[in-house]
Coordinates of C-alpha atoms in Angstrom, one line a residue:
Chain A
M1 CA 69.2 49.1 11.9
L2 CA 70.0 51.8 14.4
K3 CA 67.2 52.3 17.1
L4 CA 67.3 55.0 19.7
N5 CA 64.4 54.9 22.1
G6 CA 63.3 57.5 24.6
I7 CA 66.9 59.0 25.2
Y8 CA 67.6 61.7 27.7
K9 CA 70.8 63.3 28.4
T10 CA 71.6 66.1 30.8
F11 CA 74.9 67.6 31.5
N12 CA 76.1 69.2 34.7
H13 CA 73.4 67.7 36.8
N14 CA 72.2 69.7 39.9
T15 CA 74.4 72.8 39.1
V16 CA 73.4 76.2 37.9
N17 CA 74.7 75.1 34.4
E18 CA 72.4 72.0 34.2
K19 CA 71.5 71.5 30.6
R20 CA 69.1 69.0 29.1
V21 CA 70.8 68.4 25.8
I22 CA 68.8 65.4 24.6
N23 CA 65.1 65.4 25.5
N24 CA 63.2 62.2 24.9
L25 CA 64.7 61.4 21.5
T26 CA 63.6 58.5 19.4
L27 CA 65.1 57.7 16.1
D28 CA 65.1 54.6 13.7
L29 CA 67.5 54.3 10.9
K30 CA 67.1 51.8 8.0
K31 CA 69.9 50.0 6.5
G32 CA 71.4 52.0 3.8
D33 CA 69.9 55.3 5.0
F34 CA 72.0 58.4 4.5
V35 CA 70.7 60.7 7.1
T36 CA 71.6 64.4 7.5
V37 CA 71.2 66.1 10.8
I38 CA 70.9 69.9 11.1
G39 CA 70.1 72.2 13.8
G40 CA 71.4 75.4 15.7
N41 CA 74.2 75.5 18.2
G42 CA 73.2 73.5 21.3
A43 CA 70.6 71.6 19.6
G44 CA 72.1 68.2 20.6
K45 CA 73.5 67.2 17.3
S46 CA 77.0 66.3 18.4
T47 CA 75.5 64.9 21.6
L48 CA 73.4 62.5 19.7
L49 CA 76.5 61.3 17.7
N50 CA 78.5 60.9 21.0
L51 CA 75.8 58.8 22.5
I52 CA 75.7 56.6 19.6
A53 CA 79.5 56.3 19.6
G54 CA 79.6 55.6 23.3
V55 CA 81.6 58.6 24.3
Y56 CA 79.2 58.8 27.4
P57 CA 76.0 56.9 28.3
P58 CA 72.4 58.3 28.1
D59 CA 70.7 59.0 31.5
S60 CA 67.8 56.8 30.3
G61 CA 66.6 55.2 27.2
S62 CA 68.1 52.6 24.9
I63 CA 70.3 52.3 21.8
S64 CA 70.4 49.3 19.6
L65 CA 72.4 48.6 16.4
D66 CA 71.5 45.8 14.1
G67 CA 69.5 44.2 17.0
E68 CA 72.2 44.4 19.5
A69 CA 71.7 46.5 22.5
I70 CA 74.7 48.9 22.8
T71 CA 73.4 51.3 25.3
F72 CA 76.1 50.7 27.8
L73 CA 78.8 49.2 25.6
P74 CA 82.1 50.9 26.2
E75 CA 83.2 53.2 23.3
Y76 CA 86.2 51.0 22.3
K77 CA 84.0 47.9 22.1
R78 CA 81.3 49.4 19.8
A79 CA 84.0 51.0 17.6
K80 CA 83.8 47.5 16.0
Y81 CA 80.6 48.6 14.3
L82 CA 81.1 52.2 13.8
G83 CA 83.2 54.4 11.5
R84 CA 83.7 58.0 12.8
V85 CA 85.0 61.2 11.4
F86 CA 85.3 64.3 13.8
Q87 CA 84.9 67.9 13.2
D88 CA 88.4 68.6 14.3
P89 CA 90.8 67.3 11.5
M90 CA 93.3 66.6 14.3
M91 CA 91.0 64.1 16.2
G92 CA 90.9 61.3 13.6
T93 CA 94.4 60.6 13.1
A94 CA 97.7 60.1 15.1
A95 CA 99.9 63.1 14.0
N96 CA 103.4 61.5 14.8
M97 CA 102.6 58.3 13.0
E98 CA 102.9 57.6 9.3
I99 CA 100.1 57.6 6.9
Q100 CA 100.4 53.8 6.5
E101 CA 100.7 53.3 10.2
N102 CA 97.5 55.2 10.7
L103 CA 95.7 53.0 8.1
A104 CA 97.1 49.9 9.6
L105 CA 95.6 50.9 13.0
A106 CA 92.3 51.4 11.3
Y107 CA 92.6 48.1 9.2
R108 CA 92.6 46.2 12.4
R109 CA 89.4 47.9 13.9
G110 CA 87.2 45.2 15.4
K111 CA 90.0 42.6 15.1
R112 CA 92.0 41.0 17.8
R113 CA 95.5 42.7 18.1
G114 CA 98.5 40.7 19.1
L115 CA 102.2 40.6 18.9
R116 CA 102.2 40.2 15.1
W117 CA 104.0 43.0 13.1
G118 CA 101.8 46.2 13.0
I119 CA 101.8 46.4 9.3
T120 CA 102.4 43.9 6.6
N121 CA 103.5 44.4 3.0
K122 CA 100.3 42.7 1.6
E123 CA 98.0 45.4 3.3
K124 CA 100.4 48.2 2.1
Q125 CA 99.2 47.5 -1.5
I126 CA 95.6 47.8 -0.4
Y127 CA 96.4 51.1 1.1
V128 CA 98.1 52.3 -2.0
D129 CA 95.0 51.4 -4.1
K130 CA 92.6 53.1 -1.5
L131 CA 94.7 56.3 -1.3
N132 CA 94.8 56.3 -5.1
N133 CA 91.0 56.4 -5.2
L134 CA 91.1 59.6 -2.9
G135 CA 93.1 61.5 -5.8
L136 CA 95.1 63.4 -3.3
G137 CA 98.5 62.0 -4.2
L138 CA 98.8 60.5 -0.8
E139 CA 99.6 57.0 -2.2
S140 CA 103.1 58.1 -2.9
R141 CA 103.7 59.5 0.6
M142 CA 102.8 56.5 2.7
S143 CA 105.5 57.0 5.2
T144 CA 104.9 60.7 5.7
K145 CA 104.0 61.7 9.1
V146 CA 100.2 62.6 9.2
G147 CA 101.0 65.7 11.1
L148 CA 102.5 67.2 7.9
L149 CA 99.2 66.9 6.0
S150 CA 96.6 69.6 5.5
G151 CA 93.4 69.7 7.3
G152 CA 91.5 68.4 4.2
Q153 CA 94.0 65.7 3.6
R154 CA 93.7 64.5 7.2
Q155 CA 90.0 64.6 7.0
A156 CA 89.9 62.6 3.7
L157 CA 92.3 60.2 5.4
T158 CA 90.1 59.8 8.4
L159 CA 87.2 59.2 6.2
L160 CA 89.2 56.4 4.5
M161 CA 90.2 54.9 7.9
A162 CA 86.6 55.0 9.1
T163 CA 85.4 52.9 6.1
L164 CA 88.6 50.7 5.7
Q165 CA 86.7 48.0 7.6
Q166 CA 83.1 48.3 6.5
P167 CA 81.2 49.9 9.4
K168 CA 77.6 49.0 10.1
L169 CA 77.2 52.9 10.6
L170 CA 79.2 55.7 9.7
L171 CA 79.1 58.9 12.0
L172 CA 80.3 62.2 10.5
D173 CA 80.2 65.0 12.9
E174 CA 80.4 68.2 10.9
H175 CA 83.5 66.8 9.3
T176 CA 83.9 69.5 6.9
A177 CA 83.1 72.5 9.1
A178 CA 86.8 73.2 9.8
L179 CA 87.8 73.2 6.2
D180 CA 87.8 75.9 3.5
P181 CA 84.9 75.8 1.0
S182 CA 86.6 74.1 -1.9
T183 CA 88.2 71.4 0.3
A184 CA 85.0 71.0 2.1
E185 CA 83.3 70.3 -1.2
R186 CA 86.0 67.8 -2.2
V187 CA 85.8 65.9 1.1
L188 CA 81.9 65.8 0.8
D189 CA 82.3 64.5 -2.8
L190 CA 84.5 61.7 -1.4
T191 CA 82.1 61.0 1.3
Q192 CA 79.3 60.6 -1.1
Q193 CA 81.5 58.3 -3.3
I194 CA 82.5 56.1 -0.4
V195 CA 79.1 55.9 1.0
A196 CA 77.6 55.0 -2.3
A197 CA 80.2 52.4 -3.3
N198 CA 79.9 50.7 0.1
N199 CA 76.1 51.3 0.5
L200 CA 76.8 52.5 4.1
T201 CA 74.2 53.5 6.6
T202 CA 75.3 57.0 7.5
L203 CA 74.4 59.8 10.0
M204 CA 76.0 63.1 9.0
V205 CA 75.7 66.2 11.2
T206 CA 76.1 69.5 9.3
H207 CA 75.6 73.2 10.0
N208 CA 75.0 73.8 6.2
M209 CA 71.5 73.7 5.1
K210 CA 72.3 73.2 1.5
Q211 CA 74.5 70.4 2.2
A212 CA 71.9 68.8 4.4
I213 CA 69.5 68.9 1.5
Q214 CA 71.9 68.0 -1.3
Y215 CA 73.2 64.8 0.4
G216 CA 71.4 61.7 1.7
N217 CA 68.0 60.3 1.4
R218 CA 66.6 61.7 4.7
L219 CA 66.9 64.8 6.7
I220 CA 66.4 65.4 10.4
M221 CA 66.1 68.8 12.0
M222 CA 66.9 69.1 15.8
Y223 CA 66.0 71.8 18.3
E224 CA 66.5 71.7 22.1
G225 CA 67.3 68.1 22.1
K226 CA 64.3 66.8 20.0
I227 CA 63.7 66.0 16.5
I228 CA 61.4 68.6 15.2
F229 CA 61.4 67.8 11.4
D230 CA 62.0 64.4 9.7
V231 CA 61.6 64.2 5.9
Q232 CA 62.8 61.6 3.5
G233 CA 62.7 60.5 -0.1
E234 CA 61.0 62.6 -2.7
E235 CA 59.5 65.1 0.0
K236 CA 63.2 65.7 0.9
S237 CA 64.5 66.1 -2.6
K238 CA 62.1 68.8 -3.2
L239 CA 63.1 70.6 0.0
K240 CA 64.6 74.1 -0.3
V241 CA 66.7 76.2 2.2
T242 CA 63.9 78.6 2.6
D243 CA 61.6 75.7 3.8
L244 CA 64.1 74.7 6.4
L245 CA 64.4 78.4 7.6
Q246 CA 60.8 78.7 7.9
K247 CA 60.6 75.5 9.9
F248 CA 63.1 76.9 12.3
E249 CA 61.3 80.2 12.6
I250 CA 58.2 78.3 13.7
V251 CA 59.7 76.2 16.4
S252 CA 61.9 78.9 17.8
Q253 CA 59.2 81.4 17.7
G254 CA 61.2 84.0 15.7
S255 CA 64.0 83.9 18.1
F256 CA 66.1 81.9 15.8
A257 CA 68.7 83.9 14.2
N258 CA 71.8 81.9 14.1
D259 CA 74.1 83.7 11.8
R260 CA 76.1 80.6 11.1
M261 CA 73.0 78.9 9.8
L262 CA 71.8 81.9 7.8
L263 CA 75.1 82.6 6.1
S264 CA 75.4 79.0 4.9
Chain B
M1 CA 145.5 60.0 31.4
D2 CA 143.3 60.8 34.4
V3 CA 141.0 62.6 32.1
L4 CA 140.7 59.6 29.9
L5 CA 140.1 57.4 32.8
S6 CA 137.2 59.5 33.9
I7 CA 135.6 59.6 30.4
Y8 CA 136.2 55.9 30.3
G9 CA 134.4 55.4 33.6
A10 CA 131.5 57.9 32.6
T11 CA 131.0 56.0 29.4
A12 CA 130.6 52.8 31.5
Q13 CA 128.2 54.5 33.7
G14 CA 126.1 56.1 31.0
L15 CA 125.7 52.7 29.4
T16 CA 124.4 51.2 32.6
W17 CA 121.9 54.0 32.8
T18 CA 120.8 53.7 29.2
I19 CA 118.0 51.4 30.0
F20 CA 116.7 53.7 32.5
A21 CA 116.6 56.6 30.1
L22 CA 114.7 54.3 27.7
G23 CA 112.1 53.6 30.4
V24 CA 111.6 57.3 30.9
F25 CA 111.5 57.8 27.1
I26 CA 108.5 55.3 26.8
T27 CA 106.4 57.5 29.2
F28 CA 107.6 61.0 28.4
R29 CA 107.8 60.7 24.7
I30 CA 105.8 57.7 23.5
L31 CA 102.9 57.9 26.0
N32 CA 103.2 61.8 26.5
Y33 CA 102.9 61.1 30.2
A34 CA 105.2 62.8 32.8
D35 CA 105.5 59.7 35.0
L36 CA 107.3 60.3 38.4
T37 CA 106.7 56.6 39.4
C38 CA 110.2 56.0 37.9
E39 CA 112.0 57.6 41.0
G40 CA 110.3 54.8 43.2
S41 CA 110.6 52.0 40.7
F42 CA 114.3 52.7 40.1
A43 CA 114.9 52.3 43.9
L44 CA 112.6 49.3 44.0
G45 CA 114.8 47.5 41.4
G46 CA 117.9 48.4 43.5
S47 CA 116.3 47.2 46.7
I48 CA 115.2 44.0 45.3
S49 CA 118.5 43.3 43.6
S50 CA 120.6 44.0 46.7
V51 CA 118.5 41.9 49.0
F52 CA 118.5 39.1 46.5
V53 CA 122.3 39.0 46.5
V54 CA 123.2 39.9 50.1
R55 CA 120.3 38.5 52.2
L56 CA 118.9 35.6 50.0
N57 CA 122.3 34.6 48.4
L58 CA 120.5 34.2 45.1
N59 CA 121.9 34.7 41.6
P60 CA 122.2 38.5 40.7
Y61 CA 121.0 37.8 37.0
L62 CA 117.7 36.4 38.6
S63 CA 117.5 39.5 40.7
L64 CA 117.4 41.7 37.5
F65 CA 114.4 39.9 36.2
V66 CA 112.5 39.8 39.6
A67 CA 113.1 43.6 39.7
L68 CA 111.8 43.9 36.2
L69 CA 108.5 42.1 37.3
A70 CA 108.2 44.3 40.4
G71 CA 108.6 47.4 38.2
L72 CA 105.9 46.1 35.9
V73 CA 103.5 46.0 38.9
A74 CA 104.5 49.3 40.2
G75 CA 103.8 50.9 36.7
A76 CA 100.5 49.1 36.5
V77 CA 99.5 50.5 39.8
T78 CA 100.1 54.1 38.5
G79 CA 98.1 53.2 35.4
L80 CA 95.3 51.9 37.4
L81 CA 95.2 55.0 39.7
H82 CA 95.1 57.2 36.5
T83 CA 92.9 55.3 34.2
K84 CA 90.4 53.7 36.6
L85 CA 90.3 56.1 39.5
K86 CA 90.8 59.1 37.3
I87 CA 93.6 60.6 39.3
P88 CA 95.6 63.2 37.2
A89 CA 98.7 61.8 35.6
I90 CA 101.5 63.4 37.5
L91 CA 99.7 62.9 40.9
S92 CA 99.2 59.2 40.2
G93 CA 103.1 58.7 39.6
I94 CA 103.7 60.8 42.7
L95 CA 101.5 58.6 44.9
T96 CA 103.0 55.3 43.6
M97 CA 106.5 56.8 44.1
F98 CA 105.7 58.0 47.5
G99 CA 104.2 54.5 48.6
L100 CA 107.2 52.7 47.0
Y101 CA 109.5 54.5 49.4
S102 CA 108.1 52.6 52.4
I103 CA 108.0 49.4 50.4
N104 CA 111.6 49.6 49.5
L105 CA 112.4 50.2 53.3
R106 CA 110.4 47.1 54.0
I107 CA 112.3 45.1 51.4
M108 CA 115.7 46.1 52.6
G109 CA 114.7 46.3 56.2
Q110 CA 117.2 49.4 56.4
P111 CA 117.7 52.5 54.4
N112 CA 120.7 51.0 52.4
T113 CA 122.4 47.8 51.6
S114 CA 126.1 47.3 50.5
L115 CA 127.0 44.4 48.3
V116 CA 130.6 44.4 49.5
G117 CA 131.7 40.8 50.5
N118 CA 129.1 39.5 48.1
K119 CA 129.2 38.4 44.6
S120 CA 127.8 41.1 42.5
L121 CA 127.1 40.5 38.8
I122 CA 130.1 42.5 37.9
F123 CA 132.4 40.4 40.2
M124 CA 130.9 37.3 39.0
I125 CA 131.8 38.1 35.5
K126 CA 135.2 39.5 36.5
D127 CA 135.9 36.1 38.1
L128 CA 135.6 34.4 34.8
L129 CA 138.3 36.6 33.1
P130 CA 141.9 36.6 33.8
T131 CA 143.0 38.9 36.7
A132 CA 144.1 42.5 36.0
A133 CA 147.7 41.7 37.0
E134 CA 147.7 39.0 34.3
L135 CA 146.5 41.3 31.7
G136 CA 148.9 44.0 32.8
I137 CA 146.3 46.7 33.5
K138 CA 145.0 48.4 36.6
D139 CA 142.1 46.5 38.4
I140 CA 139.8 49.5 38.1
V141 CA 140.3 49.5 34.3
L142 CA 139.3 45.9 34.0
Q143 CA 136.3 46.3 36.4
T144 CA 135.1 49.4 34.5
G145 CA 135.6 47.4 31.3
V146 CA 133.3 44.7 32.5
V147 CA 130.6 47.3 33.5
L148 CA 130.9 48.9 30.1
V149 CA 130.4 45.7 28.2
V150 CA 127.6 44.6 30.4
G151 CA 126.0 47.9 30.0
L152 CA 126.4 48.0 26.4
L153 CA 125.0 44.5 26.0
F154 CA 121.9 45.1 28.0
S155 CA 121.3 48.4 26.3
L156 CA 121.5 46.9 22.8
I157 CA 119.1 44.0 24.0
A158 CA 116.7 46.4 25.4
I159 CA 116.8 48.6 22.2
A160 CA 116.3 45.6 20.0
F161 CA 113.3 44.3 22.1
L162 CA 111.7 47.8 22.2
Y163 CA 112.1 48.2 18.3
W164 CA 110.3 45.0 17.9
F165 CA 107.6 45.5 20.5
F166 CA 106.7 48.9 19.4
G167 CA 106.5 47.7 15.8
T168 CA 103.8 45.1 16.8
E169 CA 100.1 45.6 16.7
I170 CA 99.9 46.1 20.4
G171 CA 102.9 48.4 20.5
S172 CA 101.5 50.6 17.6
C173 CA 98.3 51.2 19.7
I174 CA 100.5 52.3 22.5
R175 CA 102.4 54.7 20.5
A176 CA 99.1 56.0 18.9
T177 CA 97.6 56.4 22.5
G178 CA 100.3 59.0 23.2
N179 CA 99.4 60.8 20.2
N180 CA 95.6 60.9 20.2
D181 CA 93.7 58.6 22.4
T182 CA 90.3 59.5 21.0
M183 CA 91.4 58.2 17.6
V184 CA 92.7 55.0 19.2
R185 CA 89.3 54.3 20.9
A186 CA 87.5 55.1 17.7
Q187 CA 89.6 52.3 16.2
G188 CA 88.3 49.8 18.8
V189 CA 91.3 49.8 21.3
N190 CA 90.9 50.1 25.0
T191 CA 93.0 53.1 25.8
D192 CA 93.0 52.3 29.5
L193 CA 94.8 49.1 28.8
T194 CA 97.3 50.6 26.5
K195 CA 98.1 53.3 29.1
I196 CA 98.6 50.8 31.8
A197 CA 100.6 48.5 29.6
G198 CA 102.9 51.5 28.6
L199 CA 103.5 52.6 32.2
A200 CA 104.1 49.0 33.3
F201 CA 106.6 48.5 30.5
S202 CA 108.4 51.7 31.3
N203 CA 108.7 50.9 35.1
G204 CA 109.7 47.4 34.4
L205 CA 112.6 48.6 32.4
I206 CA 113.4 51.3 35.1
A207 CA 113.4 48.8 37.9
F208 CA 115.6 46.6 35.9
A209 CA 118.0 49.5 35.3
G210 CA 117.9 50.2 39.1
A211 CA 118.9 46.6 39.7
L212 CA 121.7 46.8 37.1
V213 CA 123.0 50.0 38.5
T214 CA 123.0 48.5 42.0
Q215 CA 125.0 45.6 40.9
T216 CA 127.5 47.8 39.1
Q217 CA 127.9 50.5 42.0
G218 CA 127.8 47.9 44.7
Y219 CA 125.1 49.2 46.8
A220 CA 121.3 50.2 47.0
D221 CA 119.9 53.1 48.7
V222 CA 116.4 53.9 49.4
G223 CA 117.0 57.4 48.1
M224 CA 118.7 56.4 45.0
G225 CA 115.7 57.3 42.9
Q226 CA 115.5 60.9 44.0
G227 CA 115.7 63.2 41.1
V228 CA 116.6 60.5 38.5
I229 CA 113.8 61.6 36.2
V230 CA 115.8 64.6 35.4
I231 CA 118.8 62.5 34.4
G232 CA 116.5 60.5 32.2
L233 CA 115.2 63.6 30.6
A234 CA 118.8 65.0 30.1
S235 CA 119.8 61.8 28.3
I236 CA 116.7 61.9 26.1
V237 CA 117.1 65.6 25.1
I238 CA 120.9 65.4 24.7
G239 CA 120.3 62.5 22.3
E240 CA 117.5 64.4 20.5
V241 CA 119.5 67.5 20.0
M242 CA 122.5 65.4 18.6
F243 CA 120.5 63.3 16.3
L244 CA 117.9 66.0 15.2
K245 CA 117.3 64.2 11.9
A246 CA 116.7 60.7 13.4
K247 CA 113.3 59.3 12.0
N248 CA 113.9 55.6 12.6
F249 CA 112.7 54.4 16.0
A250 CA 115.9 52.3 16.6
V251 CA 118.1 55.3 15.7
K252 CA 116.2 57.4 18.2
M253 CA 116.9 54.9 20.9
L254 CA 120.5 54.7 20.0
A255 CA 120.6 58.4 20.2
I256 CA 119.3 58.2 23.8
M257 CA 122.1 55.7 24.5
C258 CA 124.5 58.2 23.3
G259 CA 122.8 61.0 25.2
S260 CA 123.1 59.0 28.5
V261 CA 126.8 58.5 27.9
I262 CA 127.4 62.1 26.9
Y263 CA 125.5 63.4 29.9
R264 CA 127.8 61.3 32.2
I265 CA 130.9 62.5 30.4
I266 CA 129.9 66.1 30.8
I267 CA 129.2 65.7 34.4
A268 CA 132.6 63.9 34.9
L269 CA 134.4 66.7 33.1
I270 CA 132.7 69.4 34.9
L271 CA 133.4 67.7 38.3
R272 CA 137.0 67.6 37.3
M273 CA 136.9 71.4 36.5
G274 CA 136.0 71.8 40.2
L275 CA 132.2 72.0 40.3
D276 CA 131.0 71.2 43.8
T277 CA 129.1 67.9 43.8
N278 CA 126.5 69.5 45.9
D279 CA 125.8 71.8 42.9
M280 CA 125.3 69.0 40.4
K281 CA 121.6 68.7 40.4
L282 CA 121.1 72.4 40.0
F283 CA 123.5 72.3 37.0
T284 CA 121.6 69.2 35.6
A285 CA 118.3 71.0 36.1
I286 CA 119.4 74.1 34.2
V287 CA 120.8 71.9 31.4
V288 CA 117.5 70.1 31.0
A289 CA 115.5 73.2 31.1
L290 CA 117.6 74.8 28.4
A291 CA 117.7 71.7 26.2
L292 CA 113.9 71.3 26.4
S293 CA 113.2 75.0 25.6
I294 CA 115.8 75.6 22.9
P295 CA 114.1 73.4 20.2
T296 CA 110.7 75.3 20.8
M297 CA 112.4 78.7 20.7
L298 CA 114.2 77.9 17.4
K299 CA 110.9 76.6 16.0
N300 CA 109.2 80.1 16.8
K301 CA 112.1 82.1 15.4
P302 CA 111.0 83.9 12.3
L303 CA 112.5 82.6 9.1
F304 CA 114.2 86.0 8.2
N305 CA 115.3 88.5 10.8
R306 CA 113.0 91.6 11.0
K307 CA 115.3 93.9 9.0
E308 CA 115.3 91.6 6.0
A309 CA 111.6 91.1 6.3
Q310 CA 111.0 94.8 6.2
R311 CA 112.7 95.1 2.9

């Protein structure tokens, strides 16, 4: 489904700040996989997602999705295949536009846009139904400006927008990290629901080990731009937070003490 | 009577400048891009329109649309400089504006062109009407009336067109780009193209306005665009302050039309009260600075004053 082969990515080439963020990374996702990605700060998790989304190209290596080489396809062109939710709740929506206008933009992802009216009455009914499923009461606020919504509501809306046109791959970049615990839980539940209902292939980056274990059928741990641990199926379901911590201790030779990870 | 006459004249002038303010609105408010190209493209429209009528003896209506096309190109150049060559937004606009100065001089072959003795758009229409003497009014009143109706008509057409365009799929993408271009790219839209399109549209309208203003004032000057962005901003903020509750896009644009007229009326009245014309730009700059900052200051004001809060 998604194949990454021998990917390298270095930022700030030939400067004192040079940093190799992705170091010979190879990854192969099967259709319907729900993969959680964990790792400390600077492990390259977000960079991995950005490379797949096409925010920047890799220095070397290749990326293909469903058999199509997308290594150098511009971001806006591969958006046709991808649903994305960002860490920052402000990033996924247009604040000065109405909820229904945002949905209408997402509804046309991967389609030709012309001089037809930007939103039709027929699709509004679809949006009402979909918003109803979220259970946040947004269906009665279709013409509210998105900027007036809370972070959790915006993130739930972004999730809906990312999946309104079924994507081949759903990319979730710590999409609950900026939310309070109970809202984060709610958004994660919704994520689980939507992924299961549409049988979506999903790559979810998280800082939270418990979440990484709880969700998905496969778990990847990254460290210094490499995948250092990759479990799936039954082995993953038996995994405990202490196992993961131990893994981290081994690869980082004890220097690993990321409080953000320990606290979660 | 004199006061009424100057308000009457100011209203007509404000209406001919509405399309210009709408052009600035597209970049400044919709695209969130402070575009200085407008100072060059406004004069570009004026230059083309004057040469069309004076030198080439062509129809002034046609000159408006050729000016529109030229403005589209000027805006697209700024867009390309910004998106493809990664030049910062303000600098891209300044570069195009700077270059347009020479182009405008080339078009006219001289720093200014007078339409006197030729048929301007206003005179063409006036010829179709009975003379002022037959109507029993002063000639200036009739002429200003023609300007007023022409300005109003073109403004309403522009507002209707923009309302339609920004409601379409492509228009929605341009609006969203000004909000959050990351999101727009994630929805599969080439944001370089939407930015270029927005800038082109804006400058097309502005050049059209430059041509219209030239036709009504009877001359074009290579420096006629200098500082006009401030006039556009003044019209926008006056309109916004007056129609704070406006949500509908068409109403917002109508508010700008009112803003443009009120700005001209304020200027006319202040000039009558004895403000030196040389000080007008300083005055406008101060008004715009205040109008832009007051809404932000009001927003940051605590809900209760401190004394009440302490209770």
